[in-house]
Amino acid sequence: MFIQIEPTSDIPIYTQLANQIIELIARGQLKGGDTLPSVRALASDLSVNMHTVNKSYHELEHKGIIRIVPKSGAIINPIVQEGITNENSRRIIEQLKPIIAEAIVLGMSPEVIQEQTTSILITLKGE
Amino acid sequence: MFIQIEPTSDIPIYTQLANQIIELIARGQLKGGDTLPSVRALASDLSVNMHTVNKSYHELEHKGIIRIVPKSGAIINPIVQEGITNENSRRIIEQLKPIIAEAIVLGMSPEVIQEQTTSILITLKGE
DNA sequence: GAACTGTTCTAATATATGTATAACAAACGA
DNA sequence: TCGTTTGTTATACATATATTAGAACAGTTC
């Protein structure tokens, strides 16, 4: 697991960690059925507190990305193949909207926004 | 100004406000040169504290979206026409990446992600 | 000159974030 | 079986962020 935490970032550590795990799954470097390190092991690895890692894992579980088996470990769910749910789709769009609005106001043209989106998709999935 | 604040949201009030002002500018409902209400007037209007509105305005100024003239008011900068700066572009991409990664993991196909991006752009700019 | 403006200051409260320790009970592995 | 590991839970503490409140100040506006 190649994870890098910046303790001084304005993004909370547990969010940084959750985001990076999501990115690893999107890239296919973590697959459905793979197990995540124990909260203690990963915490020690990243030099952060056990509870901080635990909070990340529960955020991922709440989003439906992993499942936590008590007293056992955390397992990555397979990437959903049947298409995204309406609820999740709505959430994603609500998150994208303000960022795209900001991009427009800062002078990024719709064409460039599309290009950058494509670029990110290629980076993540190779498509 | 049609602004709606949800006090119980997990998104801070000052962020909600800044986002909505940005969206109004992106939509063209606020234009370069337009003035924003005074911090006291808008705070009263939204039933929030003056300092919360002030924090929003300063966030917008920090992003280069408005300028604040001390003892006078806040004026919207024109939408940048010369293209986005590299620094701003980098920031936008860093914000988009984790959301797009999450969309992929939750089963949104690259094609649908592109479609939704287009849809948001149309909603905002009519393009 | 009165009203309004953003600024600054102090203060209080609530919530969020992160760390530190410890104990518990279930699961795991040898 | 038995020791180790696991996630869980509880308490405590420190710091930062978010929000509100009230007041005073000095420049701007009309």
mmCIF file of C-alpha atoms (C1' of nucleotides) in Angstrom:
data_model
loop_
_atom_site.group_PDB
_atom_site.id
_atom_site.type_symbol
_atom_site.label_atom_id
_atom_site.label_comp_id
_atom_site.label_asym_id
_atom_site.label_seq_id
_atom_site.Cartn_x
_atom_site.Cartn_y
_atom_site.Cartn_z
ATOM 1 C CA MET A 1 0.000 0.000 0.000
ATOM 2 C CA PHE A 2 1.506 3.250 -1.136
ATOM 3 C CA ILE A 3 -0.087 5.866 1.067
ATOM 4 C CA GLN A 4 1.317 9.250 1.911
ATOM 5 C CA ILE A 5 -0.185 11.413 4.665
ATOM 6 C CA GLU A 6 0.576 15.097 5.035
ATOM 7 C CA PRO A 7 0.034 15.896 8.710
ATOM 8 C CA THR A 8 0.070 19.660 8.106
ATOM 9 C CA SER A 9 -2.515 19.611 5.322
ATOM 10 C CA ASP A 10 -5.807 21.413 5.844
ATOM 11 C CA ILE A 11 -7.466 18.172 4.771
ATOM 12 C CA PRO A 12 -8.082 15.941 7.805
ATOM 13 C CA ILE A 13 -5.860 12.888 8.008
ATOM 14 C CA TYR A 14 -8.788 10.484 7.990
ATOM 15 C CA THR A 15 -10.086 12.110 4.785
ATOM 16 C CA GLN A 16 -6.684 11.968 3.107
ATOM 17 C CA LEU A 17 -6.462 8.293 3.974
ATOM 18 C CA ALA A 18 -9.980 7.459 2.771
ATOM 19 C CA ASN A 19 -9.377 9.355 -0.481
ATOM 20 C CA GLN A 20 -6.139 7.524 -1.172
ATOM 21 C CA ILE A 21 -7.691 4.135 -0.517
ATOM 22 C CA ILE A 22 -10.544 5.042 -2.879
ATOM 23 C CA GLU A 23 -8.011 6.061 -5.496
ATOM 24 C CA LEU A 24 -6.110 2.783 -5.108
ATOM 25 C CA ILE A 25 -9.361 0.894 -5.667
ATOM 26 C CA ALA A 26 -10.273 3.024 -8.680
ATOM 27 C CA ARG A 27 -6.827 2.326 -10.158
ATOM 28 C CA GLY A 28 -7.299 -1.397 -9.613
ATOM 29 C CA GLN A 29 -4.322 -1.577 -7.269
ATOM 30 C CA LEU A 30 -6.757 -2.778 -4.628
ATOM 31 C CA LYS A 31 -9.478 -5.177 -5.715
ATOM 32 C CA GLY A 32 -12.704 -6.535 -4.329
ATOM 33 C CA GLY A 33 -11.951 -9.158 -1.699
ATOM 34 C CA ASP A 34 -8.584 -7.686 -0.787
ATOM 35 C CA THR A 35 -8.158 -6.975 2.885
ATOM 36 C CA LEU A 36 -6.949 -3.711 4.338
ATOM 37 C CA PRO A 37 -4.254 -3.694 7.021
ATOM 38 C CA SER A 38 -5.464 -3.738 10.590
ATOM 39 C CA VAL A 39 -6.125 -0.303 12.052
ATOM 40 C CA ARG A 40 -3.196 -0.728 14.397
ATOM 41 C CA ALA A 41 -0.779 -1.849 11.699
ATOM 42 C CA LEU A 42 -1.688 0.948 9.282
ATOM 43 C CA ALA A 43 -1.679 3.529 12.057
ATOM 44 C CA SER A 44 1.808 2.466 13.052
ATOM 45 C CA ASP A 45 2.871 2.473 9.406
ATOM 46 C CA LEU A 46 1.619 6.033 8.841
ATOM 47 C CA SER A 47 2.614 7.289 12.293
ATOM 48 C CA VAL A 48 -0.923 8.294 13.130
ATOM 49 C CA ASN A 49 -3.332 7.201 15.807
ATOM 50 C CA MET A 50 -5.320 3.987 15.613
ATOM 51 C CA HIS A 51 -8.607 5.873 15.981
ATOM 52 C CA THR A 52 -7.802 8.066 13.010
ATOM 53 C CA VAL A 53 -7.410 5.022 10.765
ATOM 54 C CA ASN A 54 -10.522 3.509 12.296
ATOM 55 C CA LYS A 55 -12.458 6.662 11.415
ATOM 56 C CA SER A 56 -11.281 6.375 7.791
ATOM 57 C CA TYR A 57 -12.378 2.759 7.584
ATOM 58 C CA HIS A 58 -15.822 3.588 8.938
ATOM 59 C CA GLU A 59 -16.191 6.447 6.486
ATOM 60 C CA LEU A 60 -15.375 3.999 3.683
ATOM 61 C CA GLU A 61 -17.860 1.505 5.082
ATOM 62 C CA HIS A 62 -20.535 4.188 5.298
ATOM 63 C CA LYS A 63 -19.976 4.927 1.619
ATOM 64 C CA GLY A 64 -20.364 1.238 0.815
ATOM 65 C CA ILE A 65 -16.781 0.838 -0.373
ATOM 66 C CA ILE A 66 -15.531 -1.637 2.199
ATOM 67 C CA ARG A 67 -17.098 -3.844 4.819
ATOM 68 C CA ILE A 68 -15.735 -4.204 8.319
ATOM 69 C CA VAL A 69 -15.946 -7.590 9.995
ATOM 70 C CA PRO A 70 -15.702 -7.007 13.757
ATOM 71 C CA LYS A 71 -12.697 -8.621 15.408
ATOM 72 C CA SER A 72 -11.463 -9.696 12.021
ATOM 73 C CA GLY A 73 -10.672 -7.014 9.487
ATOM 74 C CA ALA A 74 -11.753 -4.783 6.629
ATOM 75 C CA ILE A 75 -12.484 -6.166 3.190
ATOM 76 C CA ILE A 76 -12.849 -4.210 -0.022
ATOM 77 C CA ASN A 77 -16.149 -4.575 -1.823
ATOM 78 C CA PRO A 78 -15.995 -5.285 -5.554
ATOM 79 C CA ILE A 79 -16.392 -2.215 -7.737
ATOM 80 C CA VAL A 80 -20.087 -1.956 -8.472
ATOM 81 C CA GLN A 81 -20.757 -3.238 -12.001
ATOM 82 C CA GLU A 82 -24.511 -2.693 -12.156
ATOM 83 C CA GLY A 83 -24.172 1.053 -12.308
ATOM 84 C CA ILE A 84 -24.272 3.671 -9.580
ATOM 85 C CA THR A 85 -27.347 4.128 -7.405
ATOM 86 C CA ASN A 86 -29.430 7.279 -7.760
ATOM 87 C CA GLU A 87 -28.582 8.316 -4.235
ATOM 88 C CA ASN A 88 -24.847 7.972 -4.791
ATOM 89 C CA SER A 89 -25.114 9.668 -8.163
ATOM 90 C CA ARG A 90 -26.879 12.627 -6.594
ATOM 91 C CA ARG A 91 -24.163 12.878 -3.939
ATOM 92 C CA ILE A 92 -21.378 12.835 -6.519
ATOM 93 C CA ILE A 93 -23.059 15.558 -8.576
ATOM 94 C CA GLU A 94 -23.589 17.745 -5.516
ATOM 95 C CA GLN A 95 -19.873 17.463 -4.832
ATOM 96 C CA LEU A 96 -18.832 18.176 -8.410
ATOM 97 C CA LYS A 97 -21.055 21.196 -8.956
ATOM 98 C CA PRO A 98 -19.324 23.765 -6.734
ATOM 99 C CA ILE A 99 -15.904 22.775 -8.031
ATOM 100 C CA ILE A 100 -16.961 23.090 -11.648
ATOM 101 C CA ALA A 101 -18.615 26.421 -10.917
ATOM 102 C CA GLU A 102 -15.372 27.642 -9.387
ATOM 103 C CA ALA A 103 -13.420 26.400 -12.385
ATOM 104 C CA ILE A 104 -15.675 28.425 -14.700
ATOM 105 C CA VAL A 105 -15.375 31.570 -12.625
ATOM 106 C CA LEU A 106 -11.599 31.205 -12.547
ATOM 107 C CA GLY A 107 -11.515 31.139 -16.322
ATOM 108 C CA MET A 108 -11.451 27.445 -17.181
ATOM 109 C CA SER A 109 -13.468 26.940 -20.352
ATOM 110 C CA PRO A 110 -16.040 24.144 -20.589
ATOM 111 C CA GLU A 111 -13.845 22.433 -23.168
ATOM 112 C CA VAL A 112 -10.837 22.450 -20.860
ATOM 113 C CA ILE A 113 -12.976 21.226 -17.960
ATOM 114 C CA GLN A 114 -14.055 18.271 -20.095
ATOM 115 C CA GLU A 115 -10.459 17.636 -21.100
ATOM 116 C CA GLN A 116 -9.261 17.671 -17.513
ATOM 117 C CA THR A 117 -12.040 15.295 -16.506
ATOM 118 C CA THR A 118 -10.979 12.946 -19.274
ATOM 119 C CA SER A 119 -7.386 13.295 -18.178
ATOM 120 C CA ILE A 120 -8.249 12.320 -14.605
ATOM 121 C CA LEU A 121 -10.260 9.338 -15.845
ATOM 122 C CA ILE A 122 -7.326 8.184 -17.934
ATOM 123 C CA THR A 123 -4.969 8.589 -15.006
ATOM 124 C CA LEU A 124 -7.256 6.507 -12.807
ATOM 125 C CA LYS A 125 -8.600 3.860 -15.118
ATOM 126 C CA GLY A 126 -6.446 4.018 -18.199
ATOM 127 C CA GLU A 127 -9.512 4.733 -20.325
ATOM 128 C CA MET B 1 -29.705 37.298 -4.437
ATOM 129 C CA PHE B 2 -31.268 33.897 -4.092
ATOM 130 C CA ILE B 3 -29.253 32.209 -1.397
ATOM 131 C CA GLN B 4 -30.357 29.389 0.812
ATOM 132 C CA ILE B 5 -28.373 28.316 3.865
ATOM 133 C CA GLU B 6 -28.905 25.023 5.643
ATOM 134 C CA PRO B 7 -27.749 25.590 9.220
ATOM 135 C CA THR B 8 -27.718 21.864 10.009
ATOM 136 C CA SER B 9 -25.625 20.853 7.002
ATOM 137 C CA ASP B 10 -22.239 19.294 7.588
ATOM 138 C CA ILE B 11 -20.893 21.902 5.167
ATOM 139 C CA PRO B 12 -19.870 25.046 7.068
ATOM 140 C CA ILE B 13 -22.159 28.024 6.543
ATOM 141 C CA TYR B 14 -19.363 30.196 5.205
ATOM 142 C CA THR B 15 -18.540 27.509 2.620
ATOM 143 C CA GLN B 16 -22.170 27.104 1.580
ATOM 144 C CA LEU B 17 -22.393 30.861 1.108
ATOM 145 C CA ALA B 18 -19.156 31.120 -0.862
ATOM 146 C CA ASN B 19 -20.199 28.202 -3.084
ATOM 147 C CA GLN B 20 -23.560 29.733 -3.856
ATOM 148 C CA ILE B 21 -22.055 33.092 -4.706
ATOM 149 C CA ILE B 22 -19.595 31.335 -7.013
ATOM 150 C CA GLU B 23 -22.468 29.500 -8.657
ATOM 151 C CA LEU B 24 -24.405 32.747 -9.155
ATOM 152 C CA ILE B 25 -21.362 34.228 -10.870
ATOM 153 C CA ALA B 26 -20.873 31.134 -13.038
ATOM 154 C CA ARG B 27 -24.533 31.336 -14.082
ATOM 155 C CA GLY B 28 -24.116 34.991 -14.995
ATOM 156 C CA GLN B 29 -26.674 36.067 -12.420
ATOM 157 C CA LEU B 30 -23.912 38.081 -10.814
ATOM 158 C CA LYS B 31 -21.495 39.882 -13.121
ATOM 159 C CA GLY B 32 -18.134 41.560 -12.850
ATOM 160 C CA GLY B 33 -18.576 44.962 -11.260
ATOM 161 C CA ASP B 34 -21.694 43.989 -9.332
ATOM 162 C CA THR B 35 -21.497 44.668 -5.621
ATOM 163 C CA LEU B 36 -22.333 42.162 -2.926
ATOM 164 C CA PRO B 37 -24.548 43.162 -0.004
ATOM 165 C CA SER B 38 -22.784 44.476 3.069
ATOM 166 C CA VAL B 39 -21.771 41.791 5.518
ATOM 167 C CA ARG B 40 -24.311 43.088 7.999
ATOM 168 C CA ALA B 41 -27.175 43.206 5.509
ATOM 169 C CA LEU B 42 -26.543 39.717 4.141
ATOM 170 C CA ALA B 43 -26.003 38.297 7.620
ATOM 171 C CA SER B 44 -29.328 39.709 8.722
ATOM 172 C CA ASP B 45 -30.960 38.413 5.553
ATOM 173 C CA LEU B 46 -29.674 34.877 6.109
ATOM 174 C CA SER B 47 -30.055 34.955 9.887
ATOM 175 C CA VAL B 48 -26.386 34.272 10.428
ATOM 176 C CA ASN B 49 -23.632 36.207 12.093
ATOM 177 C CA MET B 50 -21.828 39.090 10.448
ATOM 178 C CA HIS B 51 -18.475 37.392 10.976
ATOM 179 C CA THR B 52 -19.616 34.285 9.137
ATOM 180 C CA VAL B 53 -20.484 36.322 6.050
ATOM 181 C CA ASN B 54 -17.233 38.228 6.410
ATOM 182 C CA LYS B 55 -15.345 34.933 6.408
ATOM 183 C CA SER B 56 -17.088 33.915 3.164
ATOM 184 C CA TYR B 57 -16.179 37.175 1.490
ATOM 185 C CA HIS B 58 -12.552 36.830 2.478
ATOM 186 C CA GLU B 59 -12.460 33.282 1.177
ATOM 187 C CA LEU B 60 -13.810 34.555 -2.136
ATOM 188 C CA GLU B 61 -11.238 37.333 -2.152
ATOM 189 C CA HIS B 62 -8.468 34.850 -1.419
ATOM 190 C CA LYS B 63 -9.573 32.845 -4.444
ATOM 191 C CA GLY B 64 -9.460 35.982 -6.566
ATOM 192 C CA ILE B 65 -13.189 36.000 -7.228
ATOM 193 C CA ILE B 66 -14.109 39.272 -5.547
ATOM 194 C CA ARG B 67 -12.236 42.232 -4.190
ATOM 195 C CA ILE B 68 -13.049 43.875 -0.885
ATOM 196 C CA VAL B 69 -12.716 47.639 -0.593
ATOM 197 C CA PRO B 70 -12.305 48.451 3.114
ATOM 198 C CA LYS B 71 -15.082 50.602 4.570
ATOM 199 C CA SER B 72 -16.895 50.406 1.296
ATOM 200 C CA GLY B 73 -17.974 47.016 0.022
ATOM 201 C CA ALA B 74 -17.251 43.889 -1.980
ATOM 202 C CA ILE B 75 -17.141 43.923 -5.773
ATOM 203 C CA ILE B 76 -17.216 40.929 -8.081
ATOM 204 C CA ASN B 77 -14.260 40.542 -10.399
ATOM 205 C CA PRO B 78 -15.048 39.847 -14.056
ATOM 206 C CA ILE B 79 -14.877 36.190 -15.046
ATOM 207 C CA VAL B 80 -11.336 35.600 -16.222
ATOM 208 C CA GLN B 81 -11.268 35.518 -20.016
ATOM 209 C CA GLU B 82 -7.585 34.865 -20.565
ATOM 210 C CA GLY B 83 -7.779 31.304 -19.299
ATOM 211 C CA ILE B 84 -7.151 29.836 -15.875
ATOM 212 C CA THR B 85 -3.747 30.108 -14.219
ATOM 213 C CA ASN B 86 -1.647 26.994 -13.761
ATOM 214 C CA GLU B 87 -1.890 27.309 -10.000
ATOM 215 C CA ASN B 88 -5.690 27.510 -10.045
ATOM 216 C CA SER B 89 -5.903 24.715 -12.579
ATOM 217 C CA ARG B 90 -3.814 22.476 -10.363
ATOM 218 C CA ARG B 91 -6.057 23.242 -7.395
ATOM 219 C CA ILE B 92 -9.223 22.436 -9.326
ATOM 220 C CA ILE B 93 -7.814 19.119 -10.534
ATOM 221 C CA GLU B 94 -6.734 18.161 -7.025
ATOM 222 C CA GLN B 95 -10.300 18.752 -5.886
ATOM 223 C CA LEU B 96 -11.874 16.843 -8.759
ATOM 224 C CA LYS B 97 -9.676 13.766 -8.539
ATOM 225 C CA PRO B 98 -10.955 12.206 -5.289
ATOM 226 C CA ILE B 99 -14.577 12.784 -6.290
ATOM 227 C CA ILE B 100 -14.111 11.159 -9.680
ATOM 228 C CA ALA B 101 -12.261 8.259 -8.072
ATOM 229 C CA GLU B 102 -15.181 7.772 -5.708
ATOM 230 C CA ALA B 103 -17.628 7.913 -8.603
ATOM 231 C CA ILE B 104 -15.728 5.131 -10.362
ATOM 232 C CA VAL B 105 -15.604 2.939 -7.278
ATOM 233 C CA LEU B 106 -19.334 3.439 -6.733
ATOM 234 C CA GLY B 107 -20.016 2.150 -10.222
ATOM 235 C CA MET B 108 -20.314 5.288 -12.325
ATOM 236 C CA SER B 109 -18.851 4.552 -15.740
ATOM 237 C CA PRO B 110 -16.434 7.012 -17.371
ATOM 238 C CA GLU B 111 -19.060 7.743 -20.002
ATOM 239 C CA VAL B 112 -21.657 8.656 -17.375
ATOM 240 C CA ILE B 113 -19.104 10.765 -15.498
ATOM 241 C CA GLN B 114 -18.485 12.729 -18.697
ATOM 242 C CA GLU B 115 -22.214 13.066 -19.268
ATOM 243 C CA GLN B 116 -22.822 14.345 -15.763
ATOM 244 C CA THR B 117 -19.988 16.837 -16.122
ATOM 245 C CA THR B 118 -21.549 18.079 -19.332
ATOM 246 C CA SER B 119 -24.909 18.261 -17.628
ATOM 247 C CA ILE B 120 -23.496 20.408 -14.824
ATOM 248 C CA LEU B 121 -21.800 22.685 -17.355
ATOM 249 C CA ILE B 122 -25.076 23.122 -19.209
ATOM 250 C CA THR B 123 -26.923 23.838 -15.993
ATOM 251 C CA LEU B 124 -24.385 26.494 -15.095
ATOM 252 C CA LYS B 125 -23.529 28.095 -18.378
ATOM 253 C CA GLY B 126 -26.122 26.879 -20.820
ATOM 254 C CA GLU B 127 -23.393 25.408 -23.003
ATOM 255 C "C1'" DG C 1 -23.069 65.351 9.828
ATOM 256 C "C1'" DA C 2 -25.586 61.055 10.137
ATOM 257 C "C1'" DA C 3 -25.743 56.501 8.504
ATOM 258 C "C1'" DC C 4 -23.277 52.795 6.771
ATOM 259 C "C1'" DT C 5 -19.053 50.252 5.770
ATOM 260 C "C1'" DG C 6 -15.368 46.744 6.681
ATOM 261 C "C1'" DT C 7 -12.090 46.021 10.489
ATOM 262 C "C1'" DT C 8 -10.674 44.666 14.849
ATOM 263 C "C1'" DC C 9 -11.112 42.995 19.486
ATOM 264 C "C1'" DT C 10 -12.738 40.185 23.264
ATOM 265 C "C1'" DA C 11 -15.503 36.501 24.653
ATOM 266 C "C1'" DA C 12 -18.165 32.437 24.862
ATOM 267 C "C1'" DT C 13 -19.873 27.979 23.181
ATOM 268 C "C1'" DA C 14 -20.056 23.890 20.381
ATOM 269 C "C1'" DT C 15 -18.146 20.737 17.341
ATOM 270 C "C1'" DA C 16 -14.339 18.444 14.892
ATOM 271 C "C1'" DT C 17 -9.845 16.540 14.803
ATOM 272 C "C1'" DG C 18 -6.162 13.965 16.658
ATOM 273 C "C1'" DT C 19 -3.650 11.708 20.187
ATOM 274 C "C1'" DA C 20 -3.001 8.641 24.213
ATOM 275 C "C1'" DT C 21 -4.181 4.635 27.188
ATOM 276 C "C1'" DA C 22 -6.643 1.030 28.555
ATOM 277 C "C1'" DA C 23 -9.705 -2.768 28.727
ATOM 278 C "C1'" DC C 24 -12.854 -6.203 26.458
ATOM 279 C "C1'" DA C 25 -14.471 -9.977 23.864
ATOM 280 C "C1'" DA C 26 -14.393 -12.324 19.560
ATOM 281 C "C1'" DA C 27 -11.514 -14.276 15.869
ATOM 282 C "C1'" DC C 28 -7.394 -16.325 14.355
ATOM 283 C "C1'" DG C 29 -3.337 -19.296 14.005
ATOM 284 C "C1'" DA C 30 -0.256 -22.596 15.555
ATOM 285 C "C1'" DT D 1 -6.073 -25.100 23.700
ATOM 286 C "C1'" DC D 2 -3.739 -20.811 24.192
ATOM 287 C "C1'" DG D 3 -1.498 -16.764 23.095
ATOM 288 C "C1'" DT D 4 -1.871 -13.152 19.632
ATOM 289 C "C1'" DT D 5 -4.425 -10.139 16.931
ATOM 290 C "C1'" DT D 6 -8.671 -7.975 15.831
ATOM 291 C "C1'" DG D 7 -12.213 -4.257 15.961
ATOM 292 C "C1'" DT D 8 -14.815 -2.042 19.694
ATOM 293 C "C1'" DT D 9 -15.564 0.894 23.402
ATOM 294 C "C1'" DA D 10 -14.573 4.236 27.004
ATOM 295 C "C1'" DT D 11 -12.189 8.048 29.047
ATOM 296 C "C1'" DA D 12 -9.317 11.922 28.799
ATOM 297 C "C1'" DC D 13 -6.882 15.683 26.879
ATOM 298 C "C1'" DA D 14 -5.251 19.205 23.504
ATOM 299 C "C1'" DT D 15 -5.938 21.853 19.635
ATOM 300 C "C1'" DA D 16 -8.381 23.805 15.816
ATOM 301 C "C1'" DT D 17 -12.535 25.211 13.541
ATOM 302 C "C1'" DA D 18 -17.113 27.171 13.332
ATOM 303 C "C1'" DT D 19 -20.498 30.246 14.971
ATOM 304 C "C1'" DT D 20 -22.434 33.607 17.635
ATOM 305 C "C1'" DA D 21 -22.422 37.956 20.384
ATOM 306 C "C1'" DG D 22 -21.342 42.651 21.467
ATOM 307 C "C1'" DA D 23 -18.703 46.560 21.071
ATOM 308 C "C1'" DA D 24 -15.700 50.104 19.339
ATOM 309 C "C1'" DC D 25 -13.053 52.350 15.504
ATOM 310 C "C1'" DA D 26 -12.182 54.880 11.419
ATOM 311 C "C1'" DG D 27 -13.008 55.585 6.692
ATOM 312 C "C1'" DT D 28 -16.899 56.019 3.030
ATOM 313 C "C1'" DT D 29 -21.132 57.517 1.316
ATOM 314 C "C1'" DC D 30 -24.896 60.545 0.609
#
